[in-house]
mmCIF file of C-alpha atoms in Angstrom:
data_model
loop_
_atom_site.group_PDB
_atom_site.id
_atom_site.type_symbol
_atom_site.label_atom_id
_atom_site.label_comp_id
_atom_site.label_asym_id
_atom_site.label_seq_id
_atom_site.Cartn_x
_atom_site.Cartn_y
_atom_site.Cartn_z
ATOM 1 C CA UNK A 1 0.000 0.000 0.000
ATOM 2 C CA UNK A 2 2.877 2.405 0.747
ATOM 3 C CA UNK A 3 3.821 2.298 -2.992
ATOM 4 C CA UNK A 4 0.679 4.317 -3.735
ATOM 5 C CA UNK A 5 1.899 7.208 -1.476
ATOM 6 C CA UNK A 6 3.660 9.999 -3.366
ATOM 7 C CA UNK A 7 7.416 9.708 -2.926
ATOM 8 C CA UNK A 8 7.228 5.980 -2.466
ATOM 9 C CA UNK A 9 5.891 5.086 -5.918
ATOM 10 C CA UNK A 10 9.230 5.093 -7.697
ATOM 11 C CA UNK A 11 10.881 2.952 -5.083
ATOM 12 C CA UNK A 12 13.954 5.242 -5.204
ATOM 13 C CA UNK A 13 15.601 5.343 -1.788
ATOM 14 C CA UNK A 14 16.482 9.033 -1.585
ATOM 15 C CA UNK A 15 13.020 9.995 -2.745
ATOM 16 C CA UNK A 16 11.451 7.837 -0.095
ATOM 17 C CA UNK A 17 13.706 9.395 2.595
ATOM 18 C CA UNK A 18 12.838 12.909 1.460
ATOM 19 C CA UNK A 19 9.130 12.085 1.376
ATOM 20 C CA UNK A 20 9.361 10.659 4.916
ATOM 21 C CA UNK A 21 10.940 13.906 6.243
ATOM 22 C CA UNK A 22 8.327 16.023 4.518
ATOM 23 C CA UNK A 23 5.507 13.905 5.850
ATOM 24 C CA UNK A 24 7.015 14.204 9.333
ATOM 25 C CA UNK A 25 6.962 17.991 9.277
ATOM 26 C CA UNK A 26 3.427 18.000 7.917
ATOM 27 C CA UNK A 27 2.297 15.821 10.775
ATOM 28 C CA UNK A 28 4.057 18.076 13.314
ATOM 29 C CA UNK A 29 2.431 21.156 11.803
ATOM 30 C CA UNK A 30 -0.936 19.584 12.099
ATOM 31 C CA UNK A 31 -0.264 18.630 15.697
ATOM 32 C CA UNK A 32 1.089 22.191 16.632
ATOM 33 C CA UNK A 33 -0.786 24.666 14.368
ATOM 34 C CA UNK A 34 -0.196 27.801 16.694
ATOM 35 C CA UNK A 35 3.547 27.813 16.389
ATOM 36 C CA UNK A 36 4.516 30.490 13.770
ATOM 37 C CA UNK A 37 7.655 28.685 12.963
ATOM 38 C CA UNK A 38 5.529 25.675 12.438
ATOM 39 C CA UNK A 39 3.265 27.613 10.047
ATOM 40 C CA UNK A 40 6.245 28.811 8.114
ATOM 41 C CA UNK A 41 7.549 25.357 8.121
ATOM 42 C CA UNK A 42 4.111 24.168 7.033
ATOM 43 C CA UNK A 43 4.038 26.604 4.168
ATOM 44 C CA UNK A 44 7.478 25.562 3.171
ATOM 45 C CA UNK A 45 6.414 22.002 3.542
ATOM 46 C CA UNK A 46 3.371 22.532 1.285
ATOM 47 C CA UNK A 47 5.568 24.065 -1.351
ATOM 48 C CA UNK A 48 7.979 21.261 -0.952
ATOM 49 C CA UNK A 49 5.161 18.756 -1.234
ATOM 50 C CA UNK A 50 3.908 20.415 -4.405
ATOM 51 C CA UNK A 51 7.405 20.480 -5.817
ATOM 52 C CA UNK A 52 7.910 16.926 -4.663
ATOM 53 C CA UNK A 53 4.672 15.847 -6.299
ATOM 54 C CA UNK A 54 5.720 17.573 -9.520
ATOM 55 C CA UNK A 55 9.077 15.897 -9.360
ATOM 56 C CA UNK A 56 7.407 12.645 -8.551
ATOM 57 C CA UNK A 57 4.990 13.069 -11.491
ATOM 58 C CA UNK A 58 7.901 13.871 -13.767
ATOM 59 C CA UNK A 59 9.843 10.981 -12.354
ATOM 60 C CA UNK A 60 6.778 8.767 -12.764
ATOM 61 C CA UNK A 61 6.459 9.859 -16.375
ATOM 62 C CA UNK A 62 10.153 9.301 -16.941
ATOM 63 C CA UNK A 63 9.861 6.000 -15.165
ATOM 64 C CA UNK A 64 6.815 5.120 -17.279
ATOM 65 C CA UNK A 65 8.665 6.126 -20.419
ATOM 66 C CA UNK A 66 11.630 4.083 -19.244
ATOM 67 C CA UNK A 67 9.340 1.198 -18.477
ATOM 68 C CA UNK A 68 7.612 1.619 -21.844
ATOM 69 C CA UNK A 69 10.996 1.843 -23.555
ATOM 70 C CA UNK A 70 12.191 -1.204 -21.668
ATOM 71 C CA UNK A 71 8.932 -2.981 -22.504
ATOM 72 C CA UNK A 72 9.272 -1.998 -26.150
ATOM 73 C CA UNK A 73 12.885 -3.106 -26.194
ATOM 74 C CA UNK A 74 11.870 -6.301 -24.436
ATOM 75 C CA UNK A 75 9.147 -6.863 -27.036
ATOM 76 C CA UNK A 76 11.601 -6.127 -29.838
ATOM 77 C CA UNK A 77 14.103 -8.460 -28.222
ATOM 78 C CA UNK A 78 11.480 -11.146 -27.838
ATOM 79 C CA UNK A 79 10.315 -10.554 -31.405
ATOM 80 C CA UNK A 80 13.920 -10.742 -32.601
ATOM 81 C CA UNK A 81 14.505 -13.871 -30.553
ATOM 82 C CA UNK A 82 11.276 -15.376 -31.907
ATOM 83 C CA UNK A 83 12.364 -14.467 -35.440
ATOM 84 C CA UNK A 84 15.779 -15.998 -34.777
ATOM 85 C CA UNK A 85 14.084 -19.039 -33.290
ATOM 86 C CA UNK A 86 11.772 -19.334 -36.301
ATOM 87 C CA UNK A 87 14.736 -18.861 -38.638
ATOM 88 C CA UNK A 88 16.663 -21.487 -36.710
ATOM 89 C CA UNK A 89 13.710 -23.836 -36.754
ATOM 90 C CA UNK A 90 13.229 -23.202 -40.490
ATOM 91 C CA UNK A 91 16.908 -23.853 -41.106
ATOM 92 C CA UNK A 92 16.703 -27.009 -39.017
ATOM 93 C CA UNK A 93 13.553 -28.067 -40.862
ATOM 94 C CA UNK A 94 15.197 -27.428 -44.223
ATOM 95 C CA UNK A 95 18.316 -29.214 -43.060
ATOM 96 C CA UNK A 96 16.180 -32.122 -41.894
ATOM 97 C CA UNK A 97 14.283 -32.162 -45.197
ATOM 98 C CA UNK A 98 17.565 -32.021 -47.110
ATOM 99 C CA UNK A 99 18.925 -34.831 -44.974
ATOM 100 C CA UNK A 100 15.761 -36.856 -45.584
ATOM 101 C CA UNK A 101 15.945 -36.060 -49.313
ATOM 102 C CA UNK A 102 19.601 -37.061 -49.436
ATOM 103 C CA UNK A 103 18.814 -40.222 -47.508
ATOM 104 C CA UNK A 104 15.946 -40.973 -49.891
ATOM 105 C CA UNK A 105 18.126 -40.304 -52.942
ATOM 106 C CA UNK A 106 20.877 -42.443 -51.453
ATOM 107 C CA UNK A 107 18.381 -45.205 -50.810
ATOM 108 C CA UNK A 108 17.040 -44.914 -54.354
ATOM 109 C CA UNK A 109 20.589 -44.873 -55.731
ATOM 110 C CA UNK A 110 21.476 -47.962 -53.740
ATOM 111 C CA UNK A 111 18.258 -49.650 -54.851
ATOM 112 C CA UNK A 112 19.040 -48.735 -58.459
ATOM 113 C CA UNK A 113 22.592 -50.027 -58.111
ATOM 114 C CA UNK A 114 21.292 -53.239 -56.558
ATOM 115 C CA UNK A 115 18.774 -53.603 -59.381
ATOM 116 C CA UNK A 116 21.503 -53.000 -61.964
ATOM 117 C CA UNK A 117 23.760 -55.458 -60.188
ATOM 118 C CA UNK A 118 21.000 -58.053 -60.084
ATOM 119 C CA UNK A 119 20.238 -57.440 -63.766
ATOM 120 C CA UNK A 120 23.933 -57.748 -64.598
ATOM 121 C CA UNK A 121 24.244 -60.954 -62.590
ATOM 122 C CA UNK A 122 21.089 -62.316 -64.231
ATOM 123 C CA UNK A 123 22.466 -61.440 -67.654
ATOM 124 C CA UNK A 124 25.781 -63.082 -66.822
ATOM 125 C CA UNK A 125 23.946 -66.131 -65.484
ATOM 126 C CA UNK A 126 21.895 -66.405 -68.652
ATOM 127 C CA UNK A 127 24.988 -65.914 -70.800
ATOM 128 C CA UNK A 128 26.739 -68.627 -68.832
ATOM 129 C CA UNK A 129 23.731 -70.925 -69.187
ATOM 130 C CA UNK A 130 23.642 -70.215 -72.940
ATOM 131 C CA UNK A 131 27.333 -71.014 -73.217
ATOM 132 C CA UNK A 132 26.827 -74.204 -71.241
ATOM 133 C CA UNK A 133 23.786 -75.059 -73.361
ATOM 134 C CA UNK A 134 25.700 -74.414 -76.570
ATOM 135 C CA UNK A 135 28.609 -76.487 -75.299
ATOM 136 C CA UNK A 136 26.212 -79.269 -74.358
ATOM 137 C CA UNK A 137 24.465 -79.109 -77.743
ATOM 138 C CA UNK A 138 27.815 -79.047 -79.521
ATOM 139 C CA UNK A 139 28.936 -82.069 -77.523
ATOM 140 C CA UNK A 140 25.691 -83.871 -78.300
ATOM 141 C CA UNK A 141 26.003 -82.930 -81.979
ATOM 142 C CA UNK A 142 29.553 -84.254 -82.140
ATOM 143 C CA UNK A 143 28.521 -87.434 -80.342
ATOM 144 C CA UNK A 144 25.644 -87.835 -82.787
ATOM 145 C CA UNK A 145 27.943 -87.213 -85.759
ATOM 146 C CA UNK A 146 30.413 -89.740 -84.417
ATOM 147 C CA UNK A 147 27.606 -92.240 -83.961
ATOM 148 C CA UNK A 148 26.361 -91.595 -87.486
ATOM 149 C CA UNK A 149 29.870 -91.844 -88.851
ATOM 150 C CA UNK A 150 30.413 -95.140 -87.084
ATOM 151 C CA UNK A 151 27.064 -96.396 -88.366
ATOM 152 C CA UNK A 152 27.937 -95.209 -91.868
ATOM 153 C CA UNK A 153 31.315 -96.896 -91.752
ATOM 154 C CA UNK A 154 29.735 -100.039 -90.444
ATOM 155 C CA UNK A 155 27.105 -99.881 -93.153
ATOM 156 C CA UNK A 156 29.735 -99.290 -95.817
ATOM 157 C CA UNK A 157 31.713 -102.189 -94.472
ATOM 158 C CA UNK A 158 28.691 -104.461 -94.388
ATOM 159 C CA UNK A 159 27.332 -103.072 -97.660
ATOM 160 C CA UNK A 160 30.334 -103.868 -99.793
ATOM 161 C CA UNK A 161 28.779 -107.201 -100.695
ATOM 162 C CA UNK A 162 25.516 -105.582 -101.822
ATOM 163 C CA UNK A 163 27.466 -103.046 -103.866
ATOM 164 C CA UNK A 164 29.341 -105.796 -105.616
ATOM 165 C CA UNK A 165 26.028 -107.478 -106.328
ATOM 166 C CA UNK A 166 24.737 -104.243 -107.806
ATOM 167 C CA UNK A 167 27.808 -103.965 -110.063
ATOM 168 C CA UNK A 168 27.309 -107.514 -111.260
ATOM 169 C CA UNK A 169 23.616 -106.891 -111.958
ATOM 170 C CA UNK A 170 24.371 -103.663 -113.858
ATOM 171 C CA UNK A 171 26.884 -105.459 -116.118
ATOM 172 C CA UNK A 172 24.332 -108.207 -116.787
ATOM 173 C CA UNK A 173 21.687 -105.700 -117.837
ATOM 174 C CA UNK A 174 24.105 -104.057 -120.275
ATOM 175 C CA UNK A 175 24.837 -107.478 -121.845
ATOM 176 C CA UNK A 176 21.219 -107.770 -122.951
ATOM 177 C CA UNK A 177 19.980 -104.202 -123.417
ATOM 178 C CA UNK A 178 21.049 -100.587 -123.793
ATOM 179 C CA UNK A 179 20.578 -98.147 -120.892
ATOM 180 C CA UNK A 180 21.302 -94.544 -120.072
ATOM 181 C CA UNK A 181 23.134 -93.911 -116.819
ATOM 182 C CA UNK A 182 20.032 -92.748 -114.960
ATOM 183 C CA UNK A 183 17.948 -95.455 -116.615
ATOM 184 C CA UNK A 184 20.291 -98.164 -115.374
ATOM 185 C CA UNK A 185 20.211 -96.719 -111.828
ATOM 186 C CA UNK A 186 16.405 -96.754 -111.978
ATOM 187 C CA UNK A 187 16.468 -100.363 -113.138
ATOM 188 C CA UNK A 188 18.728 -101.429 -110.280
ATOM 189 C CA UNK A 189 16.521 -99.604 -107.760
ATOM 190 C CA UNK A 190 13.538 -101.388 -109.306
ATOM 191 C CA UNK A 191 15.379 -104.591 -108.485
ATOM 192 C CA UNK A 192 15.454 -103.438 -104.818
ATOM 193 C CA UNK A 193 19.012 -102.196 -104.667
ATOM 194 C CA UNK A 194 19.411 -99.056 -102.573
ATOM 195 C CA UNK A 195 20.028 -95.781 -104.381
ATOM 196 C CA UNK A 196 23.507 -95.709 -102.867
ATOM 197 C CA UNK A 197 24.336 -99.226 -104.082
ATOM 198 C CA UNK A 198 22.781 -98.616 -107.503
ATOM 199 C CA UNK A 199 24.715 -95.388 -107.966
ATOM 200 C CA UNK A 200 27.918 -97.038 -106.789
ATOM 201 C CA UNK A 201 27.431 -99.842 -109.296
ATOM 202 C CA UNK A 202 26.748 -97.574 -112.292
ATOM 203 C CA UNK A 203 29.747 -95.417 -111.480
ATOM 204 C CA UNK A 204 32.032 -98.393 -111.107
ATOM 205 C CA UNK A 205 31.461 -100.190 -114.423
ATOM 206 C CA UNK A 206 33.174 -99.615 -117.749
ATOM 207 C CA UNK A 207 30.573 -98.253 -120.166
ATOM 208 C CA UNK A 208 30.359 -95.779 -123.063
ATOM 209 C CA UNK A 209 27.044 -93.997 -122.591
ATOM 210 C CA UNK A 210 27.115 -92.552 -126.107
ATOM 211 C CA UNK A 211 27.473 -96.074 -127.496
ATOM 212 C CA UNK A 212 24.546 -97.071 -125.279
ATOM 213 C CA UNK A 213 22.552 -94.241 -126.916
ATOM 214 C CA UNK A 214 23.368 -95.657 -130.361
ATOM 215 C CA UNK A 215 22.220 -99.133 -129.296
ATOM 216 C CA UNK A 216 19.068 -97.770 -127.702
ATOM 217 C CA UNK A 217 18.209 -95.780 -130.866
ATOM 218 C CA UNK A 218 18.621 -98.901 -133.017
ATOM 219 C CA UNK A 219 16.465 -100.872 -130.597
ATOM 220 C CA UNK A 220 13.625 -98.324 -130.797
ATOM 221 C CA UNK A 221 13.725 -98.416 -134.613
ATOM 222 C CA UNK A 222 13.362 -102.196 -134.513
ATOM 223 C CA UNK A 223 9.917 -101.857 -132.943
ATOM 224 C CA UNK A 224 8.553 -98.512 -134.113
ATOM 225 C CA UNK A 225 8.971 -95.686 -136.604
ATOM 226 C CA UNK A 226 10.472 -92.366 -135.490
ATOM 227 C CA UNK A 227 11.423 -89.063 -136.981
ATOM 228 C CA UNK A 228 14.935 -87.878 -136.225
ATOM 229 C CA UNK A 229 13.806 -85.288 -133.655
ATOM 230 C CA UNK A 230 11.244 -87.718 -132.232
ATOM 231 C CA UNK A 231 13.916 -90.359 -131.666
ATOM 232 C CA UNK A 232 16.217 -87.821 -129.959
ATOM 233 C CA UNK A 233 13.354 -86.841 -127.642
ATOM 234 C CA UNK A 234 12.676 -90.501 -126.875
ATOM 235 C CA UNK A 235 16.302 -91.106 -125.925
ATOM 236 C CA UNK A 236 16.312 -88.000 -123.688
ATOM 237 C CA UNK A 237 13.129 -89.294 -122.053
ATOM 238 C CA UNK A 238 14.994 -92.520 -121.309
ATOM 239 C CA UNK A 239 17.622 -90.519 -119.401
ATOM 240 C CA UNK A 240 20.295 -89.861 -121.988
ATOM 241 C CA UNK A 241 21.756 -86.376 -122.103
ATOM 242 C CA UNK A 242 21.053 -84.188 -125.128
ATOM 243 C CA UNK A 243 24.608 -84.761 -126.305
ATOM 244 C CA UNK A 244 24.342 -88.540 -125.887
ATOM 245 C CA UNK A 245 20.913 -88.674 -127.572
ATOM 246 C CA UNK A 246 22.074 -86.613 -130.550
ATOM 247 C CA UNK A 247 25.178 -88.795 -130.875
ATOM 248 C CA UNK A 248 23.050 -91.931 -130.816
ATOM 249 C CA UNK A 249 20.712 -90.721 -133.576
ATOM 250 C CA UNK A 250 23.516 -89.336 -135.735
ATOM 251 C CA UNK A 251 25.411 -92.620 -135.640
ATOM 252 C CA UNK A 252 22.780 -95.072 -136.875
ATOM 253 C CA UNK A 253 21.952 -96.040 -140.432
ATOM 254 C CA UNK A 254 18.363 -94.995 -141.123
ATOM 255 C CA UNK A 255 16.205 -93.730 -144.013
ATOM 256 C CA UNK A 256 13.985 -91.029 -142.451
ATOM 257 C CA UNK A 257 11.728 -90.966 -145.512
ATOM 258 C CA UNK A 258 11.104 -94.687 -145.039
ATOM 259 C CA UNK A 259 10.446 -94.029 -141.346
ATOM 260 C CA UNK A 260 7.787 -91.470 -142.422
ATOM 261 C CA UNK A 261 6.094 -94.092 -144.620
ATOM 262 C CA UNK A 262 6.094 -96.673 -141.752
ATOM 263 C CA UNK A 263 4.659 -94.088 -139.364
ATOM 264 C CA UNK A 264 1.936 -93.143 -141.915
ATOM 265 C CA UNK A 265 1.003 -96.813 -142.327
ATOM 266 C CA UNK A 266 0.738 -97.182 -138.520
ATOM 267 C CA UNK A 267 -1.574 -94.147 -138.303
ATOM 268 C CA UNK A 268 -3.771 -95.461 -141.152
ATOM 269 C CA UNK A 269 -4.082 -98.832 -139.360
ATOM 270 C CA UNK A 270 -5.693 -97.227 -136.341
ATOM 271 C CA UNK A 271 -7.614 -94.245 -137.742
ATOM 272 C CA UNK A 272 -8.839 -92.450 -140.848
ATOM 273 C CA UNK A 273 -6.996 -89.409 -142.172
ATOM 274 C CA UNK A 274 -7.277 -87.046 -145.061
ATOM 275 C CA UNK A 275 -4.063 -86.419 -146.912
ATOM 276 C CA UNK A 276 -3.509 -83.037 -145.322
ATOM 277 C CA UNK A 277 -4.407 -84.176 -141.827
ATOM 278 C CA UNK A 278 -1.955 -87.080 -142.170
ATOM 279 C CA UNK A 279 0.739 -84.748 -143.427
ATOM 280 C CA UNK A 280 0.063 -82.459 -140.461
ATOM 281 C CA UNK A 281 0.279 -85.390 -138.021
ATOM 282 C CA UNK A 282 3.566 -86.604 -139.441
ATOM 283 C CA UNK A 283 4.944 -83.069 -139.390
ATOM 284 C CA UNK A 284 3.859 -82.805 -135.753
ATOM 285 C CA UNK A 285 5.819 -85.992 -135.070
ATOM 286 C CA UNK A 286 8.973 -84.275 -136.346
ATOM 287 C CA UNK A 287 9.142 -85.399 -139.966
ATOM 288 C CA UNK A 288 9.958 -82.829 -142.607
ATOM 289 C CA UNK A 289 7.116 -81.627 -144.871
ATOM 290 C CA UNK A 290 8.812 -83.327 -147.801
ATOM 291 C CA UNK A 291 8.979 -86.682 -146.028
ATOM 292 C CA UNK A 292 5.433 -86.343 -144.692
ATOM 293 C CA UNK A 293 4.038 -85.556 -148.178
ATOM 294 C CA UNK A 294 5.924 -88.478 -149.675
ATOM 295 C CA UNK A 295 4.618 -90.835 -146.995
ATOM 296 C CA UNK A 296 1.000 -89.686 -147.535
ATOM 297 C CA UNK A 297 1.344 -90.470 -151.199
ATOM 298 C CA UNK A 298 2.823 -93.902 -150.467
ATOM 299 C CA UNK A 299 -0.203 -94.934 -148.403
ATOM 300 C CA UNK A 300 -2.602 -93.978 -151.239
ATOM 301 C CA UNK A 301 -3.693 -90.435 -150.301
#
């Protein structure tokens, strides 16, 4: 309560002492009002009290200003500290976020590296398996080839007898008839020799295939009539080469005009022809127009 009394409000020691003295004299004046010295003292005291109150008011204002200034400074300090604290917290937050981001990126990088490593190992494993598979297949292929080779050698060894039989059969056929090379192979296969044995036989006999073409041409003329080109075609059909067929036809003794007459007679035995239609048929068979016309005349057309 004493802090509400003027002189005691500021709490300043000297002011409180001064106020106590003044209040003492005021009390004494009130107690002894007839004493002139007391009146003078009272007047002086009143002036002093007024001056003291003024000083106290001024001091109170200054104190209030000081308090306000201190309060303002305290608020500014607190505001500054709060700003610093917020800045610090923001920096810490950012640092924490950066640390988390770096940790996340590091984790992702490690995961990516692990994935790449796993992919690389998987690729290497597959490559190794492919190499092993290829090596295995190559080994199996070689084993199979060796087995086939052994079987082939065994077959060749055991087939020598059948090949000799094929050679003997081929020579026998040529003693009684003429054959082209392919025709003789076909004949041996028809007799149940294998293609390999038949081919071996034909390639291992002494034979002039052009001479065989000559004999074959003569044999055809013994049973039927042919034009020159028709006989060449027949020999080629039998498997002779064009060169062998031409050689065979060029090296036989034959009258192609007489062959045209025989062919015309054969046609007339089986069907009816006008002169021109017979000429056309003989020409189609490869006879010359001259020989065809002559033959038509010889059969009465």
